[in-house]
Amino acid sequence: MENIKDFNSYNKEYRKSIKSPEQFWQEKASHFLWRKKWDNVLSWDFNKPEVKWFEGGQLNITENCLDRHLEKRGNQTAIKWIANNPEEQNRCLSYSELYDEVCRFSNVLKSNGAKKGDRICLYMPMVPELAIAVLACARIGAIHSVVFAGFSAQSLSDRINDANCTILITADGAFRGDKITPLKDISDEAMDTSPTIQKCIVLKRTNSDINIKSGRDVWWNEEIEKVHKNCTAEVMDSEDPLFILYTSGSTGKPKGIVHSTAGYMIYTEFSFKNVFQYNEGDIYWCTADIGWITGHSYIVYGPLLAGATTIMFEGVPTYPDAGRFWKIVEENKVNIFYTAPTAIRSLEANGMEFVTPYDLSSLKVLGTVGEPINEDAWHWYDKEIGKGNCPIVDTWWQTETGGIMISNLSGVTPSKPSFATFPLPGIQACLVDENGIELEGNSVEGRLCVKFPWPSMARTIYGDHNRFRETYFSVFKNKYFTGDGCLRDENGMYRITGRVDDVLIVSGHNLGTAEIESAMDEHKNVCEAAIVAFPHPIKGNGVYAYVICHNSPDNKEELRKEINDLVSKIVGPIGKADKIQFVSSLPKTRSGKIMRRILRKIASGDTEDLGDTSTLLDPFVIEEIKCGAL
Ligand code: 7RM
């Protein structure tokens, strides 16, 4: 299947995908390996909601990631792994080596009692064995549930219990920067309150001292020796669940988002190839962790389905120093680089002395994901990393959407700083007002919805289909509601303005947090800003800004005034902050999203009960912010 090559073809494909969606997706499905061809491309009802793609079809996604490639690219590197410690040897797994490892580990899962349909929890470092375990689950038809290796014992236990997982795969520990996370100790604590776990498979990574509970815990390396090397893939129905991935909801309880097999496969491959304009032989690197959806879709499945070489990095952007990413780009001649705005901003703040030493000329495509990218960071990325030669794809999507929904296609469709631009073919994005009335035409702003199914959309919330319906399909009739605010400019380009719950109503005016934040970012000494509302006696809500500076200001009052002058100029006087607190960092989730809920509490003077902070990357930043609260 050829990539879309120019703007004209994009427009043609888009129109075709709307006019005859079934025909369109059928064509994207036919080059895969099917054990049995489908009977029906699509049936759907958003009221139930129920969506079925390629019903009657049978397949195994790992035959499409691995077996299918063996003949042509058995010796090509599938996964290139880079260790946290720069002194440690990298590891390359060719497609045929990865195939062997996956088959072997599939047999380990089976010999430990795993069966088709079982839920298996993975709590692991970013090592090749994580990808191997993911694929082995898929190969035997077990449903993987990856939990990011930074979550606490309580969060891990909750997720295991929600899905009744029977096996937990973990490691003795994980290296991250100069720290070791004791994964097995945390797992032990989690398993104390997770009685469904019958077996715990432990990978040796850090050589930490750990406890082994006999009968329950087994070592990965020992198990591997006991099994034979071939494993026929389980035949799965198109709609069989492939995985569960938890995402935080507005209540404390996380939602186990369930993805299906065939639709997810077709969409992640299609979007990977077209958004990044992947070409045979390209070296591709996504810096996300497999513990969140970006890693699932664009480190593991998408790239492997496309037969790409995917880099997997164990470490963090600033270890041993803030040049680590660029060193990896140079050493591995990375062509396509995909990261989060928060990483871009933090590396920008560290200064050019960490960028200039490296040769970044291999780069062809840059990508961002996870939150709106402010113009300042966009331009820095473009100029200092892309040297003005690399299109930046700003990819908007969600755990629930499975794959990239709105993005420019690198070098093919136009880009515009801070705009995700156009929906991918097959994605019927629309904007609605608060009453659910669709806003037609251009230059409109509203809530972002999708009014027609796409193959990789979530099918349910594990064990709670009601909540699935209520959260996504009941707010606006017959539409999937994303929870994001969005505007469509005069050319039909989409700009995500942030979660709708991030909207501030100040003196009766709607203000997007992102809008004010990017205005503040324009100040040369502002590195990052986070805006929340706080109760204000006159305006209803006041604007509270948390601001990180490049250099700590000599005169805080003067800087506050300069920042507000800028906001006044760009957004209007209504957006001016009532309070500006300078901070050294912001509370973020592990995927880089600002936890505004916590900032809101602090801004309103309620620092006692901050609610669930288990998804927080670094709990200490809160203490600092609390102390400096205005
Ligand atoms: C892939 C991922 C989803 C939420 C989503 C948005 C925000 C993601 C962008 C973005 C502006 C982007 N999945 N978001 N990408 N906002 N521009 N390019 O992040 O489930 O963890 O988060 O992230 O609010 O609804 S997620």
XYZ file of C-alpha atoms in Angstrom, residues 141-610:
470
model
C -4.596 -14.568 22.517
C -4.150 -13.334 26.069
C -5.109 -9.717 26.755
C -2.174 -7.587 27.870
C -2.538 -4.803 30.368
C 0.666 -2.795 30.589
C 1.036 -0.668 33.701
C 3.691 2.051 33.547
C 6.651 1.123 35.750
C 6.391 4.329 37.730
C 2.991 3.627 39.224
C 2.718 2.777 42.912
C 1.875 -0.614 44.421
C -1.660 0.598 45.080
C -2.214 1.730 41.484
C -0.742 -1.509 40.180
C -2.923 -3.590 42.465
C -6.062 -1.634 41.501
C -5.372 -2.238 37.821
C -4.649 -5.941 38.327
C -7.853 -6.350 40.318
C -10.024 -4.409 37.918
C -9.147 -6.837 35.119
C -8.691 -9.954 37.279
C -5.245 -10.579 35.833
C -3.864 -14.046 36.514
C -0.227 -13.462 35.615
C 2.051 -10.551 36.436
C 5.240 -10.051 34.456
C 7.792 -7.785 36.070
C 11.524 -7.344 36.678
C 13.716 -7.141 39.748
C 14.122 -3.435 39.109
C 14.179 -0.668 36.516
C 16.960 1.813 35.754
C 15.784 5.375 35.238
C 18.450 8.043 35.220
C 20.568 7.524 38.303
C 17.779 5.758 40.188
C 16.549 2.200 40.456
C 12.837 1.507 40.857
C 12.374 -1.708 42.841
C 9.726 -3.224 40.587
C 9.597 -6.614 42.280
C 9.253 -5.140 45.785
C 6.438 -2.943 44.526
C 4.885 -5.941 42.773
C 5.085 -7.967 45.997
C 3.206 -5.261 47.818
C 0.637 -5.069 45.023
C 0.170 -8.849 44.968
C -0.613 -8.810 48.690
C -3.901 -7.200 47.727
C -4.272 -8.884 44.319
C -5.332 -12.471 44.965
C -6.061 -13.291 41.309
C -2.359 -13.421 40.436
C -1.258 -17.029 40.250
C 2.137 -16.590 38.648
C 4.671 -13.802 38.652
C 7.358 -13.996 35.968
C 10.439 -11.994 36.921
C 13.038 -10.669 34.519
C 16.520 -10.004 35.844
C 17.545 -6.461 34.954
C 19.152 -4.578 37.860
C 20.435 -7.576 39.845
C 18.705 -6.154 42.904
C 18.058 -8.343 45.907
C 14.477 -9.513 45.770
C 12.155 -12.016 47.403
C 10.991 -15.049 45.477
C 7.822 -16.675 46.694
C 8.061 -20.302 45.737
C 5.165 -21.693 43.748
C 4.187 -18.208 42.609
C 7.336 -16.461 41.366
C 9.479 -17.773 38.528
C 12.512 -16.326 36.728
C 12.148 -15.341 33.082
C 15.599 -16.684 32.145
C 14.967 -20.070 33.749
C 11.520 -20.500 32.231
C 12.818 -19.708 28.755
C 15.189 -22.694 28.977
C 12.381 -25.126 29.687
C 10.252 -24.549 26.590
C 10.513 -25.432 22.921
C 10.965 -22.719 20.366
C 7.974 -22.896 18.039
C 4.622 -21.448 18.821
C 1.747 -21.402 16.386
C -0.236 -18.222 16.745
C -3.722 -18.461 18.208
C -6.418 -17.692 15.660
C -8.324 -14.615 16.814
C -11.558 -13.055 15.638
C -11.284 -9.501 14.331
C -13.203 -8.144 17.293
C -11.423 -10.166 19.997
C -9.852 -7.802 22.537
C -6.134 -7.253 22.036
C -5.326 -5.227 25.117
C -6.522 -3.147 28.022
C -4.794 0.115 28.861
C -5.774 2.213 31.843
C -6.287 5.919 31.521
C -7.275 8.332 34.247
C -10.829 9.525 34.372
C -12.460 12.506 36.007
C -13.284 10.339 39.011
C -10.499 8.634 40.895
C -11.085 5.221 39.330
C -9.035 4.621 36.176
C -10.764 3.383 33.046
C -9.586 0.152 31.432
C -9.786 1.077 27.778
C -10.271 -2.026 25.625
C -8.921 -2.262 22.081
C -9.773 -4.883 19.505
C -7.541 -6.806 17.125
C -8.158 -6.202 13.426
C -9.275 -2.580 13.475
C -6.412 -1.565 15.735
C -3.933 -3.336 13.491
C -5.156 -1.717 10.300
C -5.353 1.774 11.716
C -2.010 1.849 13.544
C -0.150 0.675 10.447
C -1.978 3.083 8.144
C -1.492 6.094 10.419
C 2.141 5.248 11.198
C 3.107 5.096 7.535
C 1.195 8.151 6.416
C 1.689 10.608 9.260
C 5.437 10.013 9.502
C 5.738 9.260 5.780
C 7.702 6.203 6.717
C 9.878 4.811 3.959
C 11.613 1.455 3.765
C 14.859 1.620 5.732
C 14.040 4.659 7.871
C 15.255 4.615 11.478
C 12.325 5.601 13.650
C 12.377 6.665 17.285
C 9.432 7.377 19.542
C 10.602 8.417 23.019
C 7.383 7.449 24.810
C 7.111 4.612 27.295
C 5.260 1.445 26.324
C 3.255 2.022 29.505
C 1.065 4.464 27.640
C -0.813 4.343 24.359
C 1.835 6.133 22.288
C 4.241 3.324 23.094
C 1.701 0.626 22.256
C 0.726 2.084 18.900
C 3.905 3.811 17.781
C 6.796 1.916 19.354
C 5.466 -1.613 19.091
C 2.511 -2.289 16.824
C 2.540 0.429 14.143
C 6.265 0.266 13.331
C 6.470 -3.538 13.448
C 3.396 -3.906 11.253
C 5.101 -1.580 8.791
C 8.360 -3.561 8.944
C 10.282 -0.600 10.358
C 13.291 -0.393 12.660
C 11.968 0.972 15.943
C 14.247 2.360 18.611
C 13.421 1.661 22.218
C 15.090 3.832 24.876
C 15.233 2.781 28.495
C 16.325 6.085 29.997
C 15.214 9.665 30.519
C 15.889 12.819 28.429
C 18.224 14.438 30.949
C 20.484 11.564 31.948
C 23.435 11.691 32.049
C 22.729 15.182 30.703
C 20.222 17.104 28.606
C 22.038 16.117 25.406
C 21.067 12.458 25.643
C 18.301 12.517 23.014
C 20.489 14.306 20.502
C 23.403 11.985 21.163
C 21.117 9.032 20.434
C 19.869 10.714 17.257
C 23.451 11.216 16.074
C 24.706 7.754 16.987
C 21.780 5.946 15.445
C 21.191 8.253 12.483
C 17.564 8.616 13.476
C 15.344 9.749 10.583
C 11.989 10.103 12.319
C 11.804 11.446 15.861
C 8.579 11.545 17.890
C 8.362 13.069 21.394
C 6.217 15.157 23.750
C 6.056 18.971 24.063
C 7.022 18.717 27.710
C 10.309 17.048 26.744
C 10.923 19.660 24.059
C 10.376 22.523 26.503
C 12.541 21.019 29.175
C 15.396 20.419 26.736
C 15.007 23.925 25.374
C 15.291 25.282 28.902
C 18.583 23.446 29.378
C 20.189 25.533 26.679
C 21.801 25.048 23.293
C 25.072 23.804 24.730
C 23.402 20.399 24.905
C 22.270 20.506 21.287
C 25.072 22.070 19.257
C 27.658 19.317 19.826
C 25.522 16.796 17.951
C 25.034 16.072 14.293
C 21.278 15.970 13.736
C 21.434 15.897 9.947
C 19.883 12.417 9.707
C 16.533 13.810 10.882
C 13.776 14.093 8.276
C 10.588 14.169 10.325
C 9.784 15.489 13.807
C 6.649 14.715 15.735
C 4.892 15.769 18.922
C 2.092 14.265 20.960
C 0.366 14.466 24.316
C -0.634 18.080 24.796
C -0.901 21.271 22.806
C 2.503 22.498 21.704
C 2.919 26.215 22.211
C 4.313 28.258 19.332
C 7.504 29.058 21.159
C 8.428 25.415 21.638
C 7.292 24.612 18.089
C 9.685 27.179 16.643
C 12.547 26.035 18.820
C 11.971 22.421 17.740
C 11.754 23.475 14.117
C 14.806 25.722 14.120
C 17.220 24.104 16.563
C 16.402 20.430 16.079
C 14.977 20.291 12.565
C 17.313 23.066 11.327
C 14.320 24.349 9.386
C 14.360 21.220 7.189
C 12.027 18.818 8.944
C 8.261 18.996 8.900
C 6.808 18.783 12.414
C 3.756 16.559 12.762
C 1.546 17.677 15.632
C -0.436 14.516 16.287
C -3.671 14.760 18.234
C -5.158 11.526 19.553
C -6.108 9.673 22.734
C -5.789 6.349 24.507
C -9.385 5.818 23.453
C -8.764 6.506 19.764
C -5.968 3.932 19.492
C -4.169 5.891 16.802
C -3.427 9.394 15.508
C -6.652 11.165 14.506
C -5.742 14.728 13.569
C -2.304 15.562 12.239
C -0.525 16.892 9.236
C 1.120 14.228 7.086
C 4.829 15.002 7.088
C 5.762 17.114 4.088
C 2.513 16.148 2.360
C -0.149 18.312 3.942
C 0.567 21.808 5.284
C 1.603 22.420 8.871
C 0.834 25.379 11.085
C 2.460 25.975 14.479
C 0.237 24.795 17.343
C -2.330 23.291 14.954
C -2.841 19.559 14.598
C -4.286 20.640 11.221
C -6.439 18.087 9.327
C -8.111 14.813 10.295
C -6.645 11.657 8.800
C -8.620 9.964 6.046
C -11.493 8.056 7.607
C -11.776 10.407 10.585
C -15.009 12.367 10.564
C -14.095 15.030 13.103
C -16.647 17.694 13.892
C -17.181 20.551 16.328
C -20.365 21.028 18.307
C -21.646 23.780 20.563
C -22.696 23.148 24.177
C -26.104 21.924 22.965
C -24.574 19.411 20.624
C -25.460 21.346 17.501
C -22.812 20.778 14.869
C -20.887 23.884 13.897
C -20.583 23.915 10.139
C -18.070 25.827 8.078
C -14.780 27.377 9.072
C -13.671 29.834 11.756
C -15.659 28.124 14.508
C -14.816 26.915 17.977
C -16.457 24.212 20.038
C -16.131 20.742 21.436
C -14.338 18.124 19.405
C -16.365 15.043 18.456
C -16.166 12.247 15.911
C -19.369 11.281 14.177
C -18.438 8.066 12.412
C -16.532 4.985 13.607
C -12.877 4.409 12.744
C -11.163 1.029 13.000
C -8.983 1.593 16.085
C -11.575 3.165 18.343
C -11.954 1.729 21.845
C -14.730 -0.845 22.124
C -15.523 -0.561 25.808
C -14.247 0.166 29.302
C -13.317 -3.169 30.803
C -16.163 -4.364 33.003
C -18.119 -1.133 32.701
C -19.820 -0.656 29.367
C -22.218 1.788 30.988
C -19.428 4.110 31.945
C -18.113 3.808 28.383
C -21.443 4.954 27.024
C -21.877 7.704 29.599
C -18.390 9.137 29.184
C -18.056 9.110 25.425
C -21.393 8.583 23.687
C -24.052 10.243 25.825
C -22.818 13.800 26.115
C -23.699 14.461 22.476
C -26.156 12.205 20.722
C -24.718 9.924 18.072
C -21.216 11.241 18.465
C -18.024 10.186 20.168
C -17.072 13.040 22.502
C -13.346 13.555 22.976
C -13.427 15.854 26.003
C -11.279 18.379 24.146
C -12.050 21.902 23.080
C -11.000 22.796 19.574
C -11.179 25.464 16.929
C -11.265 25.233 13.147
C -9.575 28.159 11.439
C -10.474 29.876 8.196
C -8.752 27.109 6.208
C -10.402 24.228 8.009
C -7.376 23.457 10.156
C -7.965 22.151 13.659
C -6.304 23.504 16.753
C -6.818 21.657 20.010
C -7.297 24.163 22.798
C -7.107 21.680 25.654
C -9.493 19.607 27.710
C -12.877 21.216 28.026
C -12.548 20.959 31.760
C -9.552 23.285 31.316
C -11.796 26.052 30.080
C -11.915 29.046 32.367
C -14.972 31.191 32.630
C -13.688 34.570 33.719
C -16.255 37.329 34.008
C -18.468 35.232 31.814
C -15.917 34.894 29.048
C -14.606 31.544 27.881
C -10.853 31.386 28.020
C -8.768 28.402 27.025
C -5.928 27.675 29.400
C -3.741 26.879 26.402
C -4.468 30.270 24.895
C -3.179 32.193 27.896
C -0.324 29.794 28.414
C 0.990 30.215 24.907
C 0.734 33.972 25.189
C 2.881 33.844 28.326
C 5.315 31.536 26.570
C 6.028 34.337 24.151
C 7.975 36.121 26.862
C 11.645 35.373 26.420
C 12.146 34.463 30.049
C 9.117 32.172 30.273
C 9.842 28.508 29.808
C 6.432 27.104 30.629
C 3.193 28.350 32.120
C 0.177 26.584 33.568
C -3.101 28.374 34.073
C -5.946 27.462 36.380
C -8.992 29.222 37.708
C -9.485 30.198 41.348
C -12.615 31.590 42.970
C -12.752 35.346 42.589
C -15.327 37.522 44.386
C -16.038 39.689 41.383
C -15.092 37.857 38.249
C -16.421 34.486 39.362
C -13.115 32.995 38.440
C -9.743 34.616 38.518
C -6.711 33.547 36.501
C -3.885 31.954 38.443
C -0.619 31.376 36.598
C 2.208 29.077 37.570
C 5.253 30.119 35.605
C 8.627 28.468 35.094
C 11.372 30.909 34.050
C 14.545 30.265 32.129
C 16.454 32.551 34.512
C 15.204 33.439 37.926
C 13.966 37.044 37.721
C 15.786 39.913 39.460
C 12.581 41.774 39.819
C 9.530 39.556 40.134
C 7.022 42.390 40.047
C 8.454 43.739 36.840
C 8.383 40.313 35.203
C 4.776 39.808 36.302
C 3.874 43.048 34.620
C 5.696 42.168 31.407
C 3.990 38.788 31.254
C 0.572 40.315 31.754
C 1.239 42.998 29.175
C 1.908 40.238 26.687
C -1.276 38.375 27.594
C -3.174 41.592 27.312
C -1.761 42.156 23.855
C -2.255 38.595 22.560
C -5.386 37.312 24.315
C -6.893 40.533 25.568
C -6.980 42.171 28.986
C -9.573 39.652 30.153
C -6.911 36.936 30.105
C -4.494 38.750 32.400
C -3.440 36.717 35.410
C -4.596 37.903 38.799
C -1.816 35.981 40.418
C 1.488 34.790 39.019
C 3.513 32.346 41.043
C 7.034 31.506 39.899
C 7.870 27.817 40.300
C 10.757 25.587 39.296
C 8.584 22.781 37.958
C 4.965 21.718 37.495
C 3.080 18.645 38.683
C 2.783 16.378 35.662
C 1.512 12.959 34.879
C 3.970 10.487 33.547
C 2.872 11.196 30.026
C 3.569 14.891 30.448
C 0.143 16.295 31.129
C -0.120 19.064 33.664
C -2.258 17.987 36.616
C -4.414 21.071 36.754
C -6.704 19.500 39.296
C -3.909 19.781 41.859
C -2.876 23.281 40.781
C -6.494 24.367 41.011
C -6.709 23.153 44.594
C -3.536 24.957 45.603
C -4.665 28.130 43.833
C -7.921 28.080 45.735
C -6.055 27.793 49.017
C -7.122 24.219 49.628
C -3.802 22.495 50.156
C -4.947 19.875 52.625
C -6.715 17.310 50.494
C -5.181 17.137 47.056
